Amino acid sequence: MDKAHSSRYVIERLNENYGYYLRASEAVEYGHTRFQEMEVFDTPMFGRMLRLDRVFMTSEK
């Protein structure tokens, strides 16, 4: 995510009818290797989020 676009929606499409979207308030980090693309961004509701290969990484406590 480019720092110039400091507020945008980040989308994970599940199929042609369903998906998730989150509003990202700030891009924290972006990088990629030969194997994967990585994004870290802040969201107003969930705090800091990690996305690998355009898939949200989530966990439960």
CSV table of C-alpha atoms in Angstrom, one decimal:
chain,number,residue,atom,x,y,z
A,1,MET,CA,0.0,0.0,0.0
A,2,ASP,CA,1.4,3.4,-1.0
A,3,LYS,CA,1.7,6.0,1.8
A,4,ALA,CA,0.1,8.5,-0.6
A,5,HIS,CA,-3.1,6.5,-0.3
A,6,SER,CA,-3.3,6.7,3.5
A,7,SER,CA,-6.9,5.7,3.8
A,8,ARG,CA,-8.4,3.0,1.6
A,9,TYR,CA,-10.3,-0.2,1.6
A,10,VAL,CA,-8.3,-3.5,1.5
A,11,ILE,CA,-10.3,-6.3,0.0
A,12,GLU,CA,-10.0,-10.1,0.2
A,13,ARG,CA,-12.3,-11.7,-2.4
A,14,LEU,CA,-13.5,-15.2,-1.5
A,15,ASN,CA,-15.4,-15.9,-4.7
A,16,GLU,CA,-17.4,-14.0,-7.2
A,17,ASN,CA,-20.2,-13.3,-4.7
A,18,TYR,CA,-18.5,-12.9,-1.3
A,19,GLY,CA,-15.4,-11.3,0.3
A,20,TYR,CA,-14.1,-9.1,3.1
A,21,TYR,CA,-13.1,-5.5,3.2
A,22,LEU,CA,-11.4,-3.4,5.8
A,23,ARG,CA,-10.6,0.3,5.9
A,24,ALA,CA,-6.9,0.7,6.3
A,25,SER,CA,-6.0,4.0,8.0
A,26,GLU,CA,-2.2,3.7,7.6
A,27,ALA,CA,0.3,1.6,5.7
A,28,VAL,CA,2.9,0.3,8.1
A,29,GLU,CA,5.0,-2.0,5.9
A,30,TYR,CA,5.0,-3.6,2.5
A,31,GLY,CA,7.5,-6.1,1.1
A,32,HIS,CA,7.8,-9.2,-1.0
A,33,THR,CA,10.2,-12.1,-1.5
A,34,ARG,CA,10.4,-14.8,-4.2
A,35,PHE,CA,7.7,-16.6,-2.3
A,36,GLN,CA,5.1,-14.2,-1.0
A,37,GLU,CA,3.8,-10.6,-0.8
A,38,MET,CA,3.5,-9.1,2.7
A,39,GLU,CA,1.4,-6.1,3.8
A,40,VAL,CA,1.0,-4.6,7.3
A,41,PHE,CA,-1.5,-1.9,7.9
A,42,ASP,CA,-3.5,-0.2,10.7
A,43,THR,CA,-7.3,-0.4,10.8
A,44,PRO,CA,-9.6,1.7,13.0
A,45,MET,CA,-11.5,-1.3,14.3
A,46,PHE,CA,-9.0,-4.2,14.6
A,47,GLY,CA,-5.7,-2.4,15.0
A,48,ARG,CA,-2.7,-3.7,13.1
A,49,MET,CA,-3.4,-6.3,10.4
A,50,LEU,CA,-1.1,-8.7,8.4
A,51,ARG,CA,-1.9,-9.8,4.9
A,52,LEU,CA,0.1,-12.4,3.0
A,53,ASP,CA,-0.4,-12.9,-0.7
A,54,ARG,CA,-3.6,-10.8,-0.4
A,55,VAL,CA,-5.1,-13.0,2.3
A,56,PHE,CA,-5.8,-11.7,5.8
A,57,MET,CA,-3.9,-13.5,8.6
A,58,THR,CA,-6.1,-13.8,11.6
A,59,SER,CA,-6.0,-15.7,15.0
A,60,GLU,CA,-8.2,-16.1,18.0
A,61,LYS,CA,-7.3,-15.8,21.7
